[in-house]
Amino acid sequence: MVNILDKAIAAVSPIAGYRRATARAALSILNNGTGYGNYGASHTSRAMRSWHVGGGSSKEDIEDNLDTLRKRSRDAYMGIPLAAGALKTLRTNVVGSGLVPTPQVDADYLHLTEEQADQLQAQITREFNLWADSTACDASGMDNFWRMQTLAFTSFLMNGDAFAAVQYRERPNWPYALQLRLIEADQVCSPGRSDRLAPCKVGGEDVFQIVQGVETNEAGEIIAYWVANRHPLEYDNPVPLAWNRVEAHDPATGAPNILCITQRERAGQRRGVPILAPVLPTLKQMGRYTEAELAAAIVSSSATLFIQRDAETNQAPFGEEPQDKAADPNTPPDELAINLGPAAVFDLAPGEKANLIDPKHPTTTYDGFMSAMSNQVATGIEVPSEVLYKKFSSNYSASRGSLNEFWRTCGVMRDSFADDFCQPTYEKWFAEAVARGRINAPGFFDDPAIAKAYTGCIWNGPARTNLDAKKEIEAAILRMDKGISTAEQETAQMTGGSWRANMRQRKSEMEKIKEVGCDGQTQFQDDPEDDK
């Protein structure tokens, strides 16, 4: 704290007062140089003295920069192959052609026999597929539920979050009214493109803050989303930009009106960050470097020969057809231009010398440099470089280790996506199916515990990549024998299917086999070459 003497000196001589204050601050830093003050928090070490960080809350660090991050992330996806490959690799392996539900009714709690539970689960699967297989579930009428998942997940990766509005629309000759309308992240934004930081009243309710279109009350609870009537970056649309306030939950049932697909990094964070955000600088520089290398390679391959003649002649060089277009005023200028090209030959005027353009490109470290940078990008997005490049050149153990780490990442992202998008949609559909009498679920609307028992579900996605199917199957059998895993879990991991559905299908197949008199056994002989 500044004492009386410091104040007096500053009043008489501001420069002397400033020097005293600076010296006092420096002395305070030196005196406090303990613990992290000597290392990561040091202000005096050469490595750290130029590392100045202002810091801020999740709003200042994240939400205030989202517009730029989204634009750059989308630009990287559209123009940098490595960025596009990273997002598509995650999309293909996390969601693929869509996560498929396997109903898991709590038979014990609902007092159902195993046979009754199986029948109910089969009926639920049939009814849900009826809704999900049709484009009627999409408010735009373009995609079914499976393709909507792929689009929603890709949008989440690219923009940091994605939204889906839950709405109902009756259609002739169709049993369900439930529809989802996907909303791109930019469309959920604050009214007037500015945040309301002071408490105010909206619809008679206290609003504490609106950050990037997310409205919260004083307790920090999300109570509404502000959705623009069109994309804010759509400049040629004559429709004036306006906002609709959509309550986050139905006040009567508490069910969500807006599904938000996101993964938070910090407490208090309201909007998601594009997955490419930490590696955008590296990706952009890699893209520029690749373009430069490609341009240099093209120039190097375009050796051009200039030929000098002692006397004027009308003959074309090396027997090429003469093109007397210069005299024609209608000839486009680009046809008269001399450009570098493979095996290009130009005729020169008398007296000029012939020179061979032989550009050199000394850089030979492109592969090594790009590989090192790609490893950093892969680490930042949790996708092993072997998976990112689809190149498994290491041994079996190393490749399998990379795949296992990748599938950990896929598992986390798949569970999060299922919780944010798939399961809420499934519960919305189930409630409508029960209300319309298409599924018999006594007590569903009476007790949330009963509703949860009916809507238990596992969402299975693309199967794991098997480098050696035989070894993977043997390991799966061993896990089941030791009680480490179940047949349902192993089937979902290895094929993405359902063990129960497989058993029903196998039962039907075995009956058909008996009808035609086959034993159903296929004999294989070991090939000695396989052991080499």
Coordinates of C-alpha atoms in Angstrom, one line a residue:
M1 CA 0.0 0.0 0.0
V2 CA 1.3 3.4 -0.9
N3 CA 2.3 5.2 2.3
I4 CA 2.1 9.0 3.2
L5 CA 5.7 9.6 2.0
D6 CA 5.1 8.0 -1.3
K7 CA 1.9 10.2 -1.8
A8 CA 3.8 13.3 -0.9
I9 CA 6.7 12.5 -3.3
A10 CA 4.2 11.7 -6.1
A11 CA 2.4 15.0 -5.6
V12 CA 5.7 17.0 -5.8
S13 CA 7.4 14.9 -8.5
P14 CA 5.2 12.3 -10.4
I15 CA 8.3 10.8 -12.1
A16 CA 10.0 10.2 -8.8
G17 CA 6.8 8.7 -7.4
Y18 CA 6.5 6.4 -10.4
R19 CA 10.1 5.2 -10.0
R20 CA 9.5 4.5 -6.3
A21 CA 6.3 2.5 -7.1
T22 CA 8.1 0.5 -9.8
A23 CA 11.0 -0.3 -7.5
R24 CA 8.5 -1.3 -4.8
A25 CA 6.7 -3.6 -7.2
A26 CA 9.9 -5.2 -8.4
L27 CA 11.1 -5.8 -4.9
S28 CA 7.8 -7.4 -4.0
I29 CA 8.2 -9.8 -6.9
L30 CA 11.7 -10.7 -5.9
N31 CA 10.7 -11.2 -2.2
N32 CA 7.8 -13.5 -3.3
G33 CA 10.0 -15.7 -5.5
T34 CA 9.1 -19.0 -3.9
G35 CA 7.3 -22.1 -5.1
Y36 CA 5.7 -21.5 -8.5
G37 CA 7.1 -17.9 -8.3
N38 CA 10.5 -19.4 -9.2
Y39 CA 9.1 -21.4 -12.1
G40 CA 5.8 -21.1 -14.0
A41 CA 4.8 -17.9 -12.2
S42 CA 8.2 -16.3 -12.4
H43 CA 8.4 -12.7 -13.6
T44 CA 12.2 -12.5 -13.6
S45 CA 13.5 -15.6 -15.4
R46 CA 14.5 -15.1 -19.1
A47 CA 12.1 -17.8 -20.3
M48 CA 9.0 -16.2 -18.5
R49 CA 9.6 -12.5 -18.3
S50 CA 8.1 -11.8 -21.7
W51 CA 5.1 -14.1 -21.1
H52 CA 2.4 -11.6 -20.3
V53 CA -1.1 -12.9 -19.7
G54 CA -4.1 -10.8 -18.8
G55 CA -6.5 -13.7 -18.1
G56 CA -10.2 -13.6 -17.7
S57 CA -13.3 -15.5 -17.0
S58 CA -14.8 -18.1 -19.4
K59 CA -16.7 -15.3 -21.1
E60 CA -13.6 -13.2 -21.8
D61 CA -11.4 -16.1 -22.8
I62 CA -13.9 -18.2 -24.7
E63 CA -17.3 -16.6 -25.6
D64 CA -15.9 -13.2 -26.6
N65 CA -13.6 -15.0 -29.2
L66 CA -16.1 -17.5 -30.6
D67 CA -17.1 -15.7 -33.7
T68 CA -13.5 -15.6 -34.9
L69 CA -12.8 -19.2 -33.8
R70 CA -15.8 -20.5 -35.7
K71 CA -15.0 -18.7 -38.9
R72 CA -11.4 -19.9 -38.8
S73 CA -12.3 -23.4 -37.9
R74 CA -14.7 -23.7 -40.9
D75 CA -12.1 -22.1 -43.2
A76 CA -9.5 -24.7 -42.1
Y77 CA -12.0 -27.5 -42.7
M78 CA -12.7 -26.2 -46.2
G79 CA -9.1 -25.4 -47.2
I80 CA -6.6 -27.5 -45.2
P81 CA -6.7 -31.2 -45.9
L82 CA -5.3 -32.2 -42.5
A83 CA -8.1 -30.3 -40.7
A84 CA -10.8 -31.8 -42.9
G85 CA -9.3 -35.2 -42.4
A86 CA -9.2 -34.8 -38.6
L87 CA -12.9 -33.8 -38.3
K88 CA -14.1 -36.5 -40.8
T89 CA -12.1 -39.1 -39.0
L90 CA -13.8 -38.3 -35.7
R91 CA -17.2 -38.1 -37.4
T92 CA -16.8 -41.5 -39.0
N93 CA -15.6 -43.3 -35.9
V94 CA -17.7 -41.6 -33.3
V95 CA -21.1 -41.4 -35.0
G96 CA -20.6 -43.0 -38.4
S97 CA -23.9 -43.5 -40.1
G98 CA -25.7 -42.9 -36.8
L99 CA -25.8 -44.2 -33.2
V100 CA -28.3 -47.0 -32.9
P101 CA -30.3 -47.5 -29.7
T102 CA -30.5 -50.8 -27.9
P103 CA -33.4 -50.5 -25.4
Q104 CA -32.5 -51.6 -21.9
V105 CA -35.8 -51.8 -20.0
D106 CA -35.4 -52.2 -16.2
A107 CA -37.4 -55.4 -16.0
D108 CA -36.9 -55.9 -12.2
Y109 CA -38.2 -52.4 -11.3
L110 CA -41.1 -52.7 -13.7
H111 CA -41.9 -56.2 -12.5
L112 CA -41.6 -57.7 -16.0
T113 CA -40.6 -61.2 -16.8
E114 CA -37.6 -61.7 -19.1
E115 CA -39.9 -62.7 -22.0
Q116 CA -42.1 -59.6 -21.4
A117 CA -39.1 -57.4 -21.4
D118 CA -37.7 -58.8 -24.6
Q119 CA -41.1 -58.4 -26.3
L120 CA -41.4 -54.8 -25.1
Q121 CA -37.9 -54.0 -26.2
A122 CA -38.5 -55.5 -29.7
Q123 CA -41.7 -53.4 -30.0
I124 CA -39.8 -50.2 -28.9
T125 CA -37.1 -50.8 -31.5
R126 CA -39.6 -51.3 -34.3
E127 CA -41.5 -48.2 -33.4
F128 CA -38.5 -46.0 -33.0
N129 CA -37.1 -47.2 -36.3
L130 CA -40.4 -46.3 -37.9
W131 CA -39.9 -42.7 -36.8
A132 CA -36.1 -42.5 -37.2
D133 CA -36.0 -44.1 -40.7
S134 CA -38.3 -41.4 -42.1
T135 CA -37.3 -37.9 -43.1
A136 CA -40.5 -36.7 -41.3
C137 CA -38.4 -36.5 -38.2
D138 CA -36.4 -33.6 -39.7
A139 CA -38.2 -30.3 -39.8
S140 CA -36.5 -29.5 -43.1
G141 CA -37.6 -32.8 -44.5
M142 CA -34.1 -33.7 -45.8
D143 CA -32.6 -36.2 -43.5
N144 CA -33.7 -39.1 -41.3
F145 CA -32.6 -39.3 -37.7
W146 CA -29.4 -41.2 -38.5
R147 CA -28.1 -38.7 -41.0
M148 CA -29.2 -35.9 -38.7
Q149 CA -26.8 -37.3 -36.1
T150 CA -23.9 -37.1 -38.6
L151 CA -24.7 -33.5 -39.5
A152 CA -25.2 -32.5 -35.9
F153 CA -21.9 -34.1 -34.8
T154 CA -20.0 -32.6 -37.7
S155 CA -21.4 -29.1 -36.9
F156 CA -20.5 -29.6 -33.2
L157 CA -16.9 -30.4 -34.1
M158 CA -16.6 -27.6 -36.5
N159 CA -18.3 -24.8 -34.5
G160 CA -17.9 -26.0 -30.9
D161 CA -21.6 -26.6 -30.3
A162 CA -24.8 -27.4 -32.2
F163 CA -28.4 -27.0 -31.4
A164 CA -31.7 -28.7 -32.2
A165 CA -35.1 -27.2 -31.6
V166 CA -37.8 -29.7 -30.5
Q167 CA -41.1 -29.1 -32.3
Y168 CA -44.3 -30.9 -33.2
R169 CA -46.1 -30.9 -36.5
E170 CA -49.0 -33.2 -37.4
R171 CA -48.8 -34.9 -40.8
P172 CA -51.5 -36.9 -42.6
N173 CA -51.1 -40.7 -42.5
W174 CA -48.2 -40.4 -40.1
P175 CA -48.4 -41.5 -36.4
Y176 CA -45.8 -39.1 -34.9
A177 CA -45.6 -35.3 -34.8
L178 CA -42.1 -35.0 -33.2
Q179 CA -39.6 -33.2 -35.3
L180 CA -36.1 -31.8 -34.8
R181 CA -34.8 -28.6 -36.4
L182 CA -31.0 -28.4 -36.5
I183 CA -29.6 -24.9 -35.8
E184 CA -26.1 -23.8 -36.6
A185 CA -24.1 -22.3 -33.7
D186 CA -23.9 -18.8 -35.2
Q187 CA -27.7 -18.6 -35.2
V188 CA -27.9 -18.7 -31.4
C189 CA -26.6 -15.3 -30.6
S190 CA -27.4 -12.3 -28.3
P191 CA -30.0 -9.8 -29.5
G192 CA -28.4 -7.0 -31.4
R193 CA -25.1 -9.0 -31.4
S194 CA -24.3 -7.6 -27.9
D195 CA -24.5 -9.0 -24.4
R196 CA -26.8 -7.8 -21.7
L197 CA -24.6 -7.7 -18.6
A198 CA -26.9 -5.9 -16.3
P199 CA -30.0 -7.6 -14.6
C200 CA -33.2 -6.9 -16.5
K201 CA -36.7 -8.2 -16.9
V202 CA -37.8 -10.4 -19.8
G203 CA -41.3 -11.7 -19.7
G204 CA -41.6 -10.8 -16.0
E205 CA -38.6 -12.9 -15.1
D206 CA -35.2 -11.7 -13.9
V207 CA -32.5 -12.0 -16.5
F208 CA -29.0 -11.8 -15.1
Q209 CA -27.0 -12.2 -18.3
I210 CA -27.2 -13.1 -22.0
V211 CA -23.9 -14.4 -23.3
Q212 CA -23.7 -15.5 -26.9
G213 CA -27.5 -16.1 -27.0
V214 CA -27.6 -18.1 -23.8
E215 CA -29.8 -16.4 -21.2
T216 CA -29.2 -17.2 -17.5
N217 CA -30.9 -16.1 -14.3
E218 CA -29.2 -14.8 -11.1
A219 CA -28.4 -18.4 -10.0
G220 CA -26.5 -19.0 -13.3
E221 CA -29.2 -21.4 -14.6
I222 CA -29.8 -21.4 -18.3
I223 CA -33.4 -20.4 -18.8
A224 CA -33.6 -19.5 -22.5
Y225 CA -31.8 -19.4 -25.8
W226 CA -32.1 -16.5 -28.3
V227 CA -32.3 -17.8 -31.9
A228 CA -32.0 -15.5 -34.9
N229 CA -34.6 -15.9 -37.6
R230 CA -31.8 -16.4 -40.2
H231 CA -28.0 -16.9 -40.2
P232 CA -26.3 -13.7 -39.1
L233 CA -23.7 -14.0 -41.8
E234 CA -26.2 -14.2 -44.6
Y235 CA -25.7 -10.8 -46.1
D236 CA -27.8 -11.0 -49.2
N237 CA -31.0 -11.9 -47.4
P238 CA -33.5 -9.0 -47.5
V239 CA -35.3 -10.3 -44.3
P240 CA -34.3 -8.1 -41.3
L241 CA -32.5 -9.9 -38.6
A242 CA -34.7 -10.7 -35.6
W243 CA -34.5 -12.9 -32.6
N244 CA -36.9 -15.5 -31.0
R245 CA -36.6 -16.3 -27.3
V246 CA -37.0 -20.0 -26.8
E247 CA -37.3 -21.2 -23.2
A248 CA -34.7 -23.9 -22.4
H249 CA -37.3 -26.2 -20.8
D250 CA -41.0 -26.8 -21.0
P251 CA -42.4 -25.1 -17.9
A252 CA -45.1 -27.8 -17.5
T253 CA -42.9 -31.0 -17.9
G254 CA -39.4 -29.7 -17.5
A255 CA -38.4 -31.4 -20.8
P256 CA -35.9 -29.6 -23.0
N257 CA -37.2 -27.4 -25.8
I258 CA -33.6 -26.9 -27.2
L259 CA -31.0 -29.7 -27.3
C260 CA -27.5 -28.3 -27.0
I261 CA -24.6 -30.4 -28.1
T262 CA -21.4 -29.2 -26.5
Q263 CA -18.5 -30.1 -24.2
R264 CA -17.5 -27.5 -21.6
E265 CA -13.9 -26.8 -20.6
R266 CA -14.4 -24.4 -17.7
A267 CA -17.0 -23.7 -15.0
G268 CA -19.4 -21.0 -16.0
Q269 CA -18.9 -21.6 -19.7
R270 CA -22.0 -21.4 -21.8
R271 CA -20.9 -22.1 -25.3
G272 CA -18.5 -24.7 -26.8
V273 CA -15.1 -24.3 -28.4
P274 CA -14.3 -25.7 -31.9
I275 CA -12.2 -28.8 -31.5
L276 CA -9.6 -27.3 -33.8
A277 CA -9.2 -24.1 -31.8
P278 CA -5.9 -25.0 -30.0
V279 CA -4.3 -26.1 -33.2
L280 CA -5.5 -23.5 -35.6
P281 CA -2.2 -21.5 -35.8
T282 CA -0.3 -24.7 -36.5
L283 CA -2.8 -25.9 -39.1
K284 CA -2.7 -22.5 -40.9
Q285 CA 1.1 -22.5 -41.1
M286 CA 1.1 -26.1 -42.3
G287 CA -1.4 -25.2 -45.0
R288 CA 0.8 -22.2 -46.1
Y289 CA 3.9 -24.3 -46.1
T290 CA 2.2 -27.1 -48.1
E291 CA 1.1 -24.5 -50.7
A292 CA 4.6 -23.1 -50.9
E293 CA 6.1 -26.5 -51.3
L294 CA 3.5 -27.5 -54.0
A295 CA 4.2 -24.3 -55.9
A296 CA 7.9 -24.8 -55.8
A297 CA 7.6 -28.4 -57.0
I298 CA 5.5 -27.3 -59.9
V299 CA 8.0 -24.6 -60.9
S300 CA 10.8 -27.2 -60.6
S301 CA 9.1 -29.6 -62.9
S302 CA 8.4 -26.9 -65.5
A303 CA 11.9 -26.7 -67.1
T304 CA 11.5 -24.3 -70.1
L305 CA 13.9 -24.1 -73.0
F306 CA 14.6 -20.9 -75.0
I307 CA 16.0 -21.4 -78.5
Q308 CA 18.1 -18.9 -80.4
R309 CA 18.2 -18.8 -84.2
D310 CA 20.9 -17.2 -86.4
A311 CA 18.4 -16.0 -89.0
E312 CA 14.7 -15.2 -89.1
T313 CA 12.4 -18.1 -90.0
N314 CA 8.7 -18.8 -90.1
Q315 CA 9.2 -22.4 -89.0
A316 CA 7.8 -23.5 -85.6
P317 CA 10.4 -24.9 -83.2
F318 CA 10.7 -28.7 -83.1
G319 CA 7.9 -29.1 -85.7
E320 CA 5.2 -27.5 -83.6
E321 CA 2.3 -26.1 -85.5
P322 CA 2.7 -22.3 -86.1
Q323 CA 0.1 -20.2 -84.2
D324 CA -0.1 -16.8 -85.9
K325 CA -2.5 -15.3 -83.5
A326 CA -0.7 -12.1 -82.6
A327 CA -1.9 -10.3 -85.7
D328 CA -5.5 -11.1 -84.9
P329 CA -6.9 -8.3 -82.6
N330 CA -9.6 -10.7 -81.4
T331 CA -7.1 -13.1 -79.8
P332 CA -7.5 -13.1 -76.0
P333 CA -4.4 -11.8 -74.2
D334 CA -4.0 -15.1 -72.1
E335 CA -3.5 -17.0 -75.4
L336 CA -0.5 -14.8 -76.3
A337 CA 1.1 -15.0 -72.8
I338 CA 4.3 -17.1 -72.4
N339 CA 3.9 -19.3 -69.3
L340 CA 6.1 -21.9 -67.7
G341 CA 5.0 -25.4 -68.5
P342 CA 6.3 -29.0 -68.8
A343 CA 8.4 -29.3 -72.0
A344 CA 7.5 -25.8 -73.1
V345 CA 9.6 -24.4 -76.0
F346 CA 9.7 -20.7 -77.0
D347 CA 11.2 -19.1 -80.1
L348 CA 13.4 -16.0 -79.5
A349 CA 14.3 -13.1 -81.8
P350 CA 17.7 -13.1 -83.6
G351 CA 20.6 -12.0 -81.4
E352 CA 19.2 -13.3 -78.2
K353 CA 20.8 -16.1 -76.2
A354 CA 19.3 -19.4 -75.3
N355 CA 19.1 -20.2 -71.6
L356 CA 17.7 -23.2 -69.7
I357 CA 15.5 -22.3 -66.7
D358 CA 16.4 -24.9 -64.1
P359 CA 14.9 -23.8 -60.8
K360 CA 16.4 -25.5 -57.8
H361 CA 14.4 -26.4 -54.7
P362 CA 16.9 -27.3 -51.9
T363 CA 14.3 -28.2 -49.2
T364 CA 14.4 -32.0 -48.5
T365 CA 12.9 -32.0 -45.0
Y366 CA 9.2 -31.6 -45.9
D367 CA 8.1 -35.0 -44.8
G368 CA 9.9 -34.9 -41.5
F369 CA 8.7 -31.4 -40.7
M370 CA 5.1 -32.1 -41.6
S371 CA 5.2 -35.4 -39.6
A372 CA 6.5 -33.6 -36.5
M373 CA 3.8 -30.8 -36.8
S374 CA 1.1 -33.4 -37.5
N375 CA 2.0 -35.2 -34.3
Q376 CA 1.4 -31.9 -32.4
V377 CA -1.9 -31.4 -34.1
A378 CA -2.8 -35.1 -33.4
T379 CA -2.0 -34.6 -29.7
G380 CA -4.1 -31.4 -29.5
I381 CA -7.2 -33.1 -30.8
E382 CA -6.6 -36.5 -29.3
V383 CA -6.4 -38.4 -32.6
P384 CA -3.1 -40.5 -33.0
S385 CA -1.2 -39.5 -36.1
E386 CA -1.4 -43.1 -37.4
V387 CA -5.2 -42.9 -37.3
L388 CA -5.2 -39.3 -38.7
Y389 CA -3.1 -40.4 -41.7
K390 CA -4.7 -43.8 -42.0
K391 CA -1.2 -45.2 -42.1
F392 CA -0.3 -48.1 -39.8
S393 CA 3.4 -48.7 -40.6
S394 CA 4.5 -49.7 -37.1
N395 CA 4.2 -53.2 -35.6
Y396 CA 0.9 -54.8 -34.5
S397 CA 1.3 -53.8 -30.8
A398 CA 2.1 -50.2 -31.5
S399 CA -0.7 -49.9 -34.0
R400 CA -3.2 -51.5 -31.7
G401 CA -2.0 -49.2 -28.9
S402 CA -2.8 -46.2 -31.1
L403 CA -6.2 -47.5 -31.9
N404 CA -7.0 -48.2 -28.3
E405 CA -6.1 -44.6 -27.3
F406 CA -8.2 -43.3 -30.2
W407 CA -11.2 -45.4 -29.2
R408 CA -11.0 -44.0 -25.7
T409 CA -11.4 -40.5 -27.2
C410 CA -14.2 -41.8 -29.4
G411 CA -15.9 -43.4 -26.4
V412 CA -15.9 -40.1 -24.4
M413 CA -17.2 -38.1 -27.4
R414 CA -19.9 -40.7 -28.2
D415 CA -21.2 -40.8 -24.7
S416 CA -21.3 -37.0 -24.6
F417 CA -23.1 -36.8 -27.9
A418 CA -25.6 -39.5 -26.9
D419 CA -26.4 -37.7 -23.7
D420 CA -26.8 -34.3 -25.4
F421 CA -28.7 -35.3 -28.5
C422 CA -29.7 -39.0 -28.9
Q423 CA -31.1 -39.9 -25.5
P424 CA -33.2 -36.7 -25.0
T425 CA -34.6 -37.3 -28.5
Y426 CA -35.3 -40.9 -27.6
E427 CA -37.1 -39.8 -24.4
K428 CA -39.2 -37.2 -26.3
W429 CA -40.2 -39.8 -28.9
F430 CA -41.0 -42.4 -26.2
A431 CA -43.3 -40.0 -24.4
E432 CA -45.2 -39.3 -27.6
A433 CA -45.4 -43.0 -28.4
V434 CA -46.9 -43.7 -25.0
A435 CA -49.3 -40.7 -25.2
R436 CA -50.6 -41.9 -28.6
G437 CA -51.0 -45.5 -27.3
R438 CA -48.5 -47.0 -29.7
I439 CA -46.4 -48.3 -26.7
N440 CA -48.0 -49.6 -23.5
A441 CA -46.0 -48.3 -20.6
P442 CA -48.2 -48.1 -17.4
G443 CA -47.1 -45.4 -14.9
F444 CA -44.8 -43.7 -17.4
F445 CA -46.3 -40.2 -16.8
D446 CA -46.9 -40.8 -13.1
D447 CA -43.4 -41.3 -11.7
P448 CA -40.0 -40.1 -13.2
A449 CA -38.4 -43.3 -11.8
I450 CA -40.8 -45.4 -13.9
A451 CA -40.2 -43.3 -16.9
K452 CA -36.4 -43.8 -16.5
A453 CA -36.9 -47.5 -16.2
Y454 CA -38.8 -47.6 -19.5
T455 CA -36.4 -45.3 -21.4
G456 CA -33.1 -47.0 -20.4
C457 CA -31.0 -47.3 -23.6
I458 CA -27.5 -48.0 -24.9
W459 CA -26.4 -46.2 -28.0
N460 CA -24.1 -48.2 -30.2
G461 CA -21.9 -46.7 -32.9
P462 CA -19.3 -47.8 -35.4
A463 CA -17.4 -51.0 -34.5
R464 CA -13.8 -50.8 -33.5
T465 CA -11.1 -51.3 -36.1
N466 CA -9.7 -54.9 -35.9
L467 CA -6.1 -55.3 -37.1
D468 CA -6.3 -59.0 -36.5
A469 CA -9.9 -60.3 -36.3
K470 CA -8.9 -63.7 -35.0
K471 CA -7.0 -62.3 -32.0
E472 CA -9.7 -59.8 -31.3
I473 CA -12.4 -62.5 -31.2
E474 CA -10.3 -64.8 -29.0
A475 CA -9.8 -61.9 -26.6
A476 CA -13.5 -61.1 -26.6
I477 CA -14.3 -64.8 -25.8
L478 CA -11.8 -64.7 -22.9
R479 CA -13.3 -61.5 -21.5
M480 CA -16.8 -63.0 -21.6
D481 CA -15.6 -66.3 -20.0
K482 CA -14.0 -64.4 -17.1
G483 CA -17.0 -62.2 -16.6
I484 CA -15.1 -59.1 -17.6
S485 CA -17.6 -58.3 -20.4
T486 CA -20.9 -59.4 -21.8
A487 CA -21.9 -60.8 -25.1
E488 CA -24.0 -57.6 -25.7
Q489 CA -21.0 -55.3 -25.0
E490 CA -18.6 -57.4 -27.2
T491 CA -21.0 -57.5 -30.1
A492 CA -21.5 -53.7 -29.9
Q493 CA -17.8 -53.1 -29.9
M494 CA -16.8 -55.5 -32.6
T495 CA -19.7 -55.1 -35.1
G496 CA -21.8 -52.3 -33.8
G497 CA -24.8 -54.6 -33.7
S498 CA -27.0 -56.1 -31.0
W499 CA -26.3 -59.6 -29.5
R500 CA -30.0 -60.1 -28.8
A501 CA -31.0 -59.3 -32.4
N502 CA -28.2 -61.5 -33.6
M503 CA -29.6 -64.4 -31.5
R504 CA -33.1 -64.0 -32.9
Q505 CA -31.7 -63.9 -36.4
R506 CA -29.4 -66.9 -35.7
K507 CA -32.4 -68.9 -34.4
S508 CA -34.3 -68.2 -37.6
E509 CA -31.2 -69.1 -39.7
M510 CA -30.7 -72.4 -37.8
E511 CA -34.3 -73.4 -38.4
K512 CA -33.9 -72.7 -42.1
I513 CA -30.7 -74.8 -42.2
K514 CA -32.4 -77.7 -40.6
E515 CA -35.2 -77.5 -43.2
V516 CA -32.7 -77.8 -46.1
G517 CA -30.7 -80.5 -44.4
C518 CA -27.4 -78.7 -43.8
D519 CA -25.5 -79.1 -40.6
G520 CA -24.8 -75.3 -40.5
Q521 CA -21.1 -75.9 -39.9
T522 CA -18.4 -74.5 -42.2
Q523 CA -15.1 -76.2 -42.1
F524 CA -11.9 -74.2 -42.7
Q525 CA -8.5 -75.6 -43.2
D526 CA -5.5 -73.8 -41.7
D527 CA -3.3 -72.4 -44.5
P528 CA 0.4 -73.0 -43.6
E529 CA 1.2 -69.7 -45.3
D530 CA -0.7 -67.8 -42.6
D531 CA 1.8 -68.8 -40.0
K532 CA 4.7 -67.4 -41.9

